[in-house]
Tab-separated table of C-alpha atoms in Angstrom:
chain	number	residue	atom	x	y	z
A	3	MET	CA	-3.947	79.279	94.334
A	4	TYR	CA	-3.919	80.270	98.021
A	5	PHE	CA	-4.600	83.966	97.314
A	6	TYR	CA	-6.810	83.544	94.243
A	7	PRO	CA	-10.169	83.203	96.109
A	8	MET	CA	-9.576	86.705	97.482
A	9	VAL	CA	-9.814	88.249	94.014
A	10	GLU	CA	-11.833	85.840	91.872
A	11	GLY	CA	-14.882	87.120	90.028
A	12	LYS	CA	-15.581	90.764	89.308
A	13	ILE	CA	-12.648	93.079	89.993
A	14	GLU	CA	-13.280	95.503	92.860
A	15	GLU	CA	-11.040	98.153	94.368
A	16	GLU	CA	-11.121	96.524	97.820
A	17	LYS	CA	-9.840	93.225	96.409
A	18	VAL	CA	-6.933	94.935	94.659
A	19	HIS	CA	-5.974	96.880	97.810
A	20	LYS	CA	-6.049	93.641	99.816
A	21	ILE	CA	-3.543	91.975	97.482
A	22	PHE	CA	-1.195	94.969	97.631
A	23	GLU	CA	-1.401	94.937	101.447
A	24	LEU	CA	-0.570	91.229	101.537
A	25	LYS	CA	2.418	91.761	99.263
A	26	ASN	CA	3.742	94.581	101.463
A	27	GLU	CA	3.232	92.459	104.588
A	28	ASN	CA	5.217	89.591	103.071
A	29	LEU	CA	7.945	91.989	101.947
A	30	GLU	CA	8.270	93.287	105.506
A	31	LYS	CA	8.439	89.733	106.880
A	32	TYR	CA	11.053	88.707	104.313
A	33	ASN	CA	13.190	91.803	104.949
A	34	SER	CA	12.939	91.116	108.674
A	35	GLY	CA	14.262	87.591	108.174
A	36	ILE	CA	10.904	85.832	108.667
A	37	LEU	CA	11.040	83.284	105.855
A	38	SER	CA	7.983	81.288	106.918
A	39	TYR	CA	4.931	81.785	109.120
A	40	LYS	CA	1.524	80.252	109.778
A	41	ASP	CA	-1.843	81.716	108.866
A	42	LYS	CA	-4.930	81.643	111.100
A	43	ASN	CA	-5.803	78.141	109.810
A	44	GLY	CA	-2.382	76.754	110.692
A	45	ASN	CA	-1.102	76.581	107.085
A	46	THR	CA	2.632	77.214	106.649
A	47	LEU	CA	3.322	80.082	104.240
A	48	TYR	CA	6.678	81.209	102.831
A	49	SER	CA	7.166	84.946	102.535
A	50	HIS	CA	9.455	84.898	99.463
A	51	ALA	CA	7.199	82.511	97.533
A	52	ASN	CA	4.197	84.644	98.499
A	53	ILE	CA	5.886	87.786	97.145
A	54	ILE	CA	6.398	86.121	93.754
A	55	THR	CA	2.842	84.719	93.686
A	56	LEU	CA	1.278	88.028	94.713
A	57	GLN	CA	3.340	89.981	92.162
A	58	THR	CA	2.096	87.634	89.412
A	59	LEU	CA	-1.452	88.087	90.700
A	60	ILE	CA	-1.050	91.879	90.664
A	61	GLU	CA	0.206	91.795	87.066
A	62	ASP	CA	-2.791	89.671	86.030
A	63	LEU	CA	-5.166	92.025	87.849
A	64	GLU	CA	-3.595	95.041	86.136
A	65	TYR	CA	-3.974	93.362	82.751
A	66	THR	CA	-7.657	92.622	83.388
A	67	TYR	CA	-8.407	96.070	84.838
A	68	LEU	CA	-6.487	98.100	82.232
A	69	TYR	CA	-7.502	96.034	79.195
A	70	PRO	CA	-10.471	98.254	78.174
A	71	LEU	CA	-8.247	101.364	78.311
A	72	ASN	CA	-5.541	99.721	76.187
A	73	MET	CA	-8.094	98.652	73.579
A	74	GLU	CA	-9.579	102.133	73.558
A	75	LYS	CA	-6.142	103.502	72.577
A	76	ILE	CA	-5.995	101.102	69.616
A	77	VAL	CA	-9.502	102.095	68.521
A	78	ASN	CA	-8.711	105.825	68.801
A	79	GLN	CA	-5.508	105.362	66.777
A	80	SER	CA	-7.478	103.531	64.069
A	81	LYS	CA	-10.000	106.358	63.985
A	82	GLU	CA	-7.159	108.808	63.381
A	83	ASN	CA	-5.778	106.513	60.672
A	84	LEU	CA	-9.218	106.364	59.101
A	85	LYS	CA	-9.361	110.151	58.793
A	86	PHE	CA	-5.951	110.218	57.110
A	87	PHE	CA	-6.592	107.365	54.654
A	88	ASP	CA	-10.048	108.708	53.874
A	89	THR	CA	-8.471	111.857	52.434
A	90	GLU	CA	-5.975	109.724	50.501
A	91	LYS	CA	-8.768	107.462	49.170
A	92	HIS	CA	-6.778	104.378	50.198
A	93	ILE	CA	-9.587	101.793	50.099
A	94	TYR	CA	-7.616	98.894	51.570
A	95	GLU	CA	-6.420	100.852	54.627
A	96	ILE	CA	-9.887	102.366	55.075
A	97	ASN	CA	-11.474	98.899	55.161
A	98	LYS	CA	-8.740	97.564	57.438
A	99	ASN	CA	-9.080	100.359	60.017
A	100	LYS	CA	-12.878	100.125	59.951
A	101	LYS	CA	-12.548	96.448	60.784
A	102	ILE	CA	-10.104	97.193	63.629
A	103	ILE	CA	-12.537	99.726	65.094
A	104	LYS	CA	-15.377	97.217	64.872
A	105	ASP	CA	-13.383	94.307	66.354
A	106	TYR	CA	-11.706	96.181	69.222
A	107	SER	CA	-14.454	98.556	70.371
A	108	ASN	CA	-16.236	98.109	73.714
A	109	ARG	CA	-13.967	95.332	74.908
A	110	TYR	CA	-13.745	94.439	78.581
A	111	ILE	CA	-13.052	91.383	80.753
A	112	PRO	CA	-16.070	90.758	83.011
A	113	LYS	CA	-14.406	88.452	85.550
A	114	PHE	CA	-10.940	87.705	86.850
A	115	GLY	CA	-10.045	84.024	86.735
A	116	LEU	CA	-7.304	81.429	86.539
A	117	THR	CA	-6.575	81.331	82.827
A	118	ARG	CA	-2.876	80.485	82.545
A	119	GLY	CA	-3.757	76.832	82.085
A	120	TYR	CA	-5.529	77.719	78.838
A	121	GLU	CA	-2.399	79.473	77.548
A	122	LEU	CA	-0.286	76.417	78.371
A	123	LEU	CA	-2.854	74.212	76.613
A	124	PHE	CA	-2.828	76.297	73.420
A	125	ASN	CA	0.984	76.292	73.422
A	126	TYR	CA	1.167	72.524	73.900
A	127	LYS	CA	1.455	70.530	70.660
A	128	ILE	CA	3.309	67.353	71.679
A	129	SER	CA	0.122	65.267	71.827
A	130	SER	CA	-0.722	66.409	68.260
A	131	LEU	CA	2.591	65.056	67.003
A	132	VAL	CA	2.143	61.832	68.980
A	133	LEU	CA	-1.337	61.414	67.460
A	134	LEU	CA	-0.005	61.875	63.917
A	135	PHE	CA	2.668	59.245	64.459
A	136	ILE	CA	0.020	56.894	65.906
A	137	LEU	CA	-2.294	57.459	62.904
A	138	ILE	CA	0.456	56.344	60.529
A	139	LEU	CA	0.431	52.795	61.921
A	140	PRO	CA	-3.163	51.718	61.116
A	141	LEU	CA	-3.611	53.917	58.018
A	142	SER	CA	-0.382	52.787	56.368
A	143	SER	CA	-1.434	49.151	56.560
A	144	LEU	CA	-5.095	49.828	55.713
A	145	PHE	CA	-4.773	48.805	52.041
A	146	ALA	CA	-1.120	47.837	51.685
A	147	GLU	CA	-1.615	44.800	53.913
A	148	GLU	CA	-4.364	43.489	51.642
A	149	LYS	CA	-2.121	43.849	48.603
A	150	GLU	CA	0.808	42.252	50.384
A	151	ASN	CA	-1.262	39.227	51.510
A	152	LYS	CA	-3.572	39.308	48.461
A	153	TYR	CA	-6.715	39.526	50.604
A	154	TYR	CA	-8.401	41.588	47.892
A	155	GLN	CA	-8.707	38.427	45.780
A	156	ILE	CA	-11.457	37.083	48.061
A	157	PHE	CA	-13.867	39.861	47.027
A	158	ILE	CA	-16.759	38.585	44.897
A	159	GLY	CA	-17.228	41.160	42.179
A	160	GLU	CA	-16.030	44.704	41.639
A	161	LYS	CA	-18.996	46.272	43.438
A	162	VAL	CA	-18.284	44.371	46.662
A	163	LYS	CA	-14.644	45.393	46.535
A	164	LYS	CA	-15.457	49.100	45.992
A	165	ARG	CA	-18.070	48.992	48.775
A	166	CYS	CA	-15.526	47.491	51.152
A	167	ILE	CA	-12.927	50.153	50.256
A	168	LYS	CA	-15.495	52.923	50.740
A	169	PHE	CA	-16.424	51.512	54.149
A	170	LYS	CA	-12.751	51.396	55.156
A	171	ILE	CA	-12.194	55.026	54.149
A	172	ILE	CA	-15.297	56.285	56.001
A	173	SER	CA	-14.336	54.216	59.063
A	174	SER	CA	-10.842	55.723	58.929
A	175	TYR	CA	-12.206	59.277	59.014
A	176	ILE	CA	-14.463	58.361	61.954
A	177	PHE	CA	-11.445	56.806	63.674
A	178	ILE	CA	-9.425	60.011	63.112
A	179	PHE	CA	-12.236	62.160	64.547
A	180	VAL	CA	-12.803	59.980	67.633
A	181	LEU	CA	-9.083	59.587	68.408
A	182	SER	CA	-8.367	63.311	67.978
A	183	LEU	CA	-11.347	64.184	70.222
A	184	ILE	CA	-10.122	61.775	72.921
A	185	PHE	CA	-6.617	63.259	72.794
A	186	TYR	CA	-7.991	66.823	72.956
A	187	ILE	CA	-10.279	66.112	75.919
A	188	MET	CA	-7.418	64.332	77.723
A	189	ASP	CA	-5.185	67.394	77.175
A	190	ILE	CA	-7.834	69.706	78.627
A	191	PHE	CA	-8.401	67.387	81.594
A	192	CYS	CA	-4.671	67.022	82.336
A	193	PHE	CA	-3.941	70.747	82.116
A	194	ASN	CA	-6.935	71.475	84.325
A	195	ARG	CA	-5.563	69.057	86.931
A	196	ILE	CA	-2.117	70.668	86.880
A	197	TRP	CA	-3.281	74.285	86.641
A	198	PRO	CA	-7.027	74.710	87.306
A	199	MET	CA	-8.794	76.626	84.538
A	200	ASN	CA	-11.992	78.555	85.167
A	201	GLU	CA	-14.036	81.410	83.680
A	202	ILE	CA	-14.329	79.398	80.465
A	203	PHE	CA	-16.982	81.816	79.176
A	204	ASN	CA	-14.691	84.828	79.551
A	205	PRO	CA	-13.680	86.380	76.203
A	206	ILE	CA	-10.609	84.829	74.590
A	207	TYR	CA	-8.725	88.120	74.996
A	208	SER	CA	-8.826	87.612	78.778
A	209	LEU	CA	-5.762	85.429	78.063
A	210	LYS	CA	-2.605	87.533	77.731
A	211	LEU	CA	-1.539	85.317	74.845
A	212	TYR	CA	-4.515	86.620	72.841
A	213	LYS	CA	-4.730	90.196	74.093
A	214	ASN	CA	-4.617	91.578	70.526
A	215	THR	CA	-6.669	88.892	68.801
A	216	PHE	CA	-9.324	89.938	66.303
A	217	LEU	CA	-11.714	87.377	67.811
A	218	ASN	CA	-14.477	88.432	70.186
A	219	THR	CA	-15.498	84.903	71.077
A	220	SER	CA	-15.342	83.122	74.442
A	221	ILE	CA	-12.573	80.780	75.607
A	222	PHE	CA	-15.058	77.901	75.277
A	223	SER	CA	-15.797	78.791	71.641
A	224	PHE	CA	-12.091	79.137	70.908
A	225	LEU	CA	-11.463	75.652	72.326
A	226	ILE	CA	-13.894	74.368	69.670
A	227	ILE	CA	-12.263	76.466	66.907
A	228	ASN	CA	-8.833	75.212	67.945
A	229	PHE	CA	-10.034	71.595	67.848
A	230	LEU	CA	-11.639	72.010	64.404
A	231	PHE	CA	-8.417	73.490	62.975
A	232	MET	CA	-6.440	70.573	64.381
A	233	LEU	CA	-9.012	68.061	63.113
A	234	ILE	CA	-8.677	69.421	59.567
A	235	ALA	CA	-4.909	68.924	59.805
A	236	TYR	CA	-5.419	65.327	60.995
A	237	ILE	CA	-7.831	64.686	58.112
A	238	PHE	CA	-5.265	66.061	55.650
A	239	PHE	CA	-2.508	63.770	56.916
A	240	GLY	CA	-4.907	60.828	57.266
A	241	THR	CA	-5.975	61.199	53.624
A	242	LEU	CA	-2.332	61.390	52.566
A	243	PHE	CA	-1.471	58.254	54.550
A	244	MET	CA	-4.378	56.357	52.922
A	245	ILE	CA	-3.259	57.416	49.414
A	246	VAL	CA	0.221	56.058	50.110
A	247	SER	CA	-1.275	52.830	51.476
A	248	LEU	CA	-3.470	52.391	48.380
A	249	ASN	CA	-0.441	52.758	46.122
A	250	SER	CA	1.943	50.539	48.115
A	251	LYS	CA	2.369	46.798	47.719
A	252	LYS	CA	4.148	46.349	51.046
A	253	VAL	CA	3.122	47.599	54.520
A	254	PHE	CA	6.753	48.376	55.389
A	255	VAL	CA	7.144	50.573	52.290
A	256	SER	CA	3.908	52.409	53.116
A	257	LEU	CA	5.075	53.022	56.702
A	258	VAL	CA	8.487	54.319	55.647
A	259	ILE	CA	7.054	56.681	53.003
A	260	ASN	CA	4.455	58.082	55.418
A	261	TYR	CA	7.012	58.624	58.186
A	262	ILE	CA	9.328	60.382	55.718
A	263	ILE	CA	6.462	62.619	54.530
A	264	LEU	CA	5.411	63.544	58.078
A	265	ILE	CA	8.933	64.228	59.347
A	266	SER	CA	9.713	66.286	56.219
A	267	VAL	CA	6.582	68.429	56.681
A	268	ILE	CA	7.448	68.995	60.364
A	269	ILE	CA	11.023	70.063	59.534
A	270	LEU	CA	10.100	72.219	56.528
A	271	SER	CA	7.296	73.971	58.449
A	272	ASP	CA	9.936	75.869	60.426
A	273	PHE	CA	11.599	77.178	57.271
A	274	ILE	CA	8.914	77.467	54.591
A	275	ASN	CA	5.700	79.414	55.204
A	276	ILE	CA	3.243	78.299	52.537
A	277	PRO	CA	-0.527	78.928	52.673
A	278	PHE	CA	-1.522	75.277	52.194
A	279	ASN	CA	0.768	73.890	54.878
A	280	PRO	CA	-1.602	71.861	57.118
A	281	PHE	CA	0.903	71.985	59.950
A	282	ASN	CA	-0.057	75.643	60.415
A	283	LEU	CA	-3.503	74.440	61.485
A	284	LEU	CA	-2.003	72.317	64.262
A	285	ASN	CA	0.179	75.159	65.493
A	286	ASN	CA	-2.529	77.777	65.066
A	287	LYS	CA	-2.008	79.881	68.218
A	288	ASP	CA	0.155	82.458	66.407
A	289	MET	CA	-2.540	83.031	63.752
A	290	PHE	CA	-5.015	84.284	66.335
A	291	LYS	CA	-2.642	86.332	68.501
A	292	GLY	CA	-3.187	89.604	66.650
A	293	PHE	CA	-4.885	91.353	63.769
A	294	TYR	CA	-3.118	89.371	61.047
A	295	VAL	CA	-4.594	89.674	57.574
A	296	LYS	CA	-3.780	88.758	53.997
A	297	ARG	CA	-4.462	91.348	51.322
A	298	ILE	CA	-6.724	90.449	48.403
A	299	LEU	CA	-7.006	93.461	46.073
A	300	SER	CA	-8.543	96.267	48.161
A	301	TYR	CA	-9.860	93.909	50.815
A	302	HIS	CA	-8.420	91.649	53.460
A	303	ILE	CA	-9.023	88.206	54.887
A	304	TYR	CA	-7.967	87.145	58.351
A	305	GLU	CA	-4.872	84.950	58.265
A	306	PRO	CA	-6.468	81.907	59.986
A	307	TRP	CA	-9.325	81.810	57.465
A	308	TYR	CA	-6.798	82.274	54.642
A	309	TYR	CA	-4.805	79.216	55.752
A	310	LEU	CA	-8.019	77.302	56.408
A	311	ILE	CA	-9.369	77.899	52.874
A	312	PHE	CA	-6.112	76.783	51.238
A	313	SER	CA	-5.935	73.700	53.478
A	314	LEU	CA	-9.524	72.728	52.616
A	315	ILE	CA	-8.774	73.147	48.904
A	316	PHE	CA	-5.691	70.981	49.269
A	317	ILE	CA	-7.687	68.336	51.197
A	318	PHE	CA	-10.280	68.344	48.410
A	319	LEU	CA	-7.514	67.729	45.854
A	320	LEU	CA	-6.112	64.915	47.982
A	321	MET	CA	-9.554	63.333	48.193
A	322	CYS	CA	-9.774	63.479	44.379
A	323	VAL	CA	-6.434	61.648	44.218
A	324	LEU	CA	-7.751	59.171	46.810
A	325	LYS	CA	-10.820	58.530	44.652
A	326	ARG	CA	-8.635	57.892	41.577
A	327	SER	CA	-6.415	55.554	43.588
A	328	VAL	CA	-9.486	53.606	44.709
A	329	LYS	CA	-10.563	53.121	41.071
A	330	LYS	CA	-7.132	51.740	40.173
A	331	TRP	CA	-6.858	49.509	43.259
């Protein structure tokens, strides 16, 4: 943080030289036995800590500066591949390499910024698990409590009962959206307090975690994509929890079944990689890290969209089951 203002913004040769000079100065001080010293403002600095900080800064600067050259190598290799597969008439590989050339051409990082906080945020999934366990409590008792206490008997007519159930389901989805948004904003705020995050409109590949991503969107746009993927996972589990509640006569039974389902999905997600596993949407960082595709005949679909489509289909099926459960309730 102390040295960052010296290099923030557009990378210039003078800024880079200044950081190297500071590192060499601190190395000389450390080798001479000067472990701490004061700057012109009276701040106490520690030579060994400065060496580590400056080395990290240099590595980040190198990544930012060399990124266009590294991407150019990938594009040139794909162009060579394209020539080879064109002679072999391999349609799938031709389409794949054309897409790589399109996605990775003319890439550059306009500004240098503090972005490690974003990487920590995208790696952090504890709050997602906490949210899922919180959602179980109200959604498990949503309908089971009425059956257990026979509240449904007070409804006057079938239409009133169905209208009330519909209102409860819609309210539950709104509750899931609002709660997940609050948790997500709190995560961003907390990570920004611990490790300030700036240059939010830099491309997503300015983060080392996503250096090979197929996306050409900004960090801000990716924050929205990440939230939407997580929201779909919450909706999937929320729908599942409501189905269990509709078909349970006791709140305790509904809670136990839902906890068993959630814990089982969490455990099995580490061992079984299935396309309609909604947990993949919560832990989606690995999907976007590279050029990951699924083959469909001679064409390909990016892995995140592949998982997203299957998850949406599965949610649709769950909602059909939910609708049938409502009719029987």
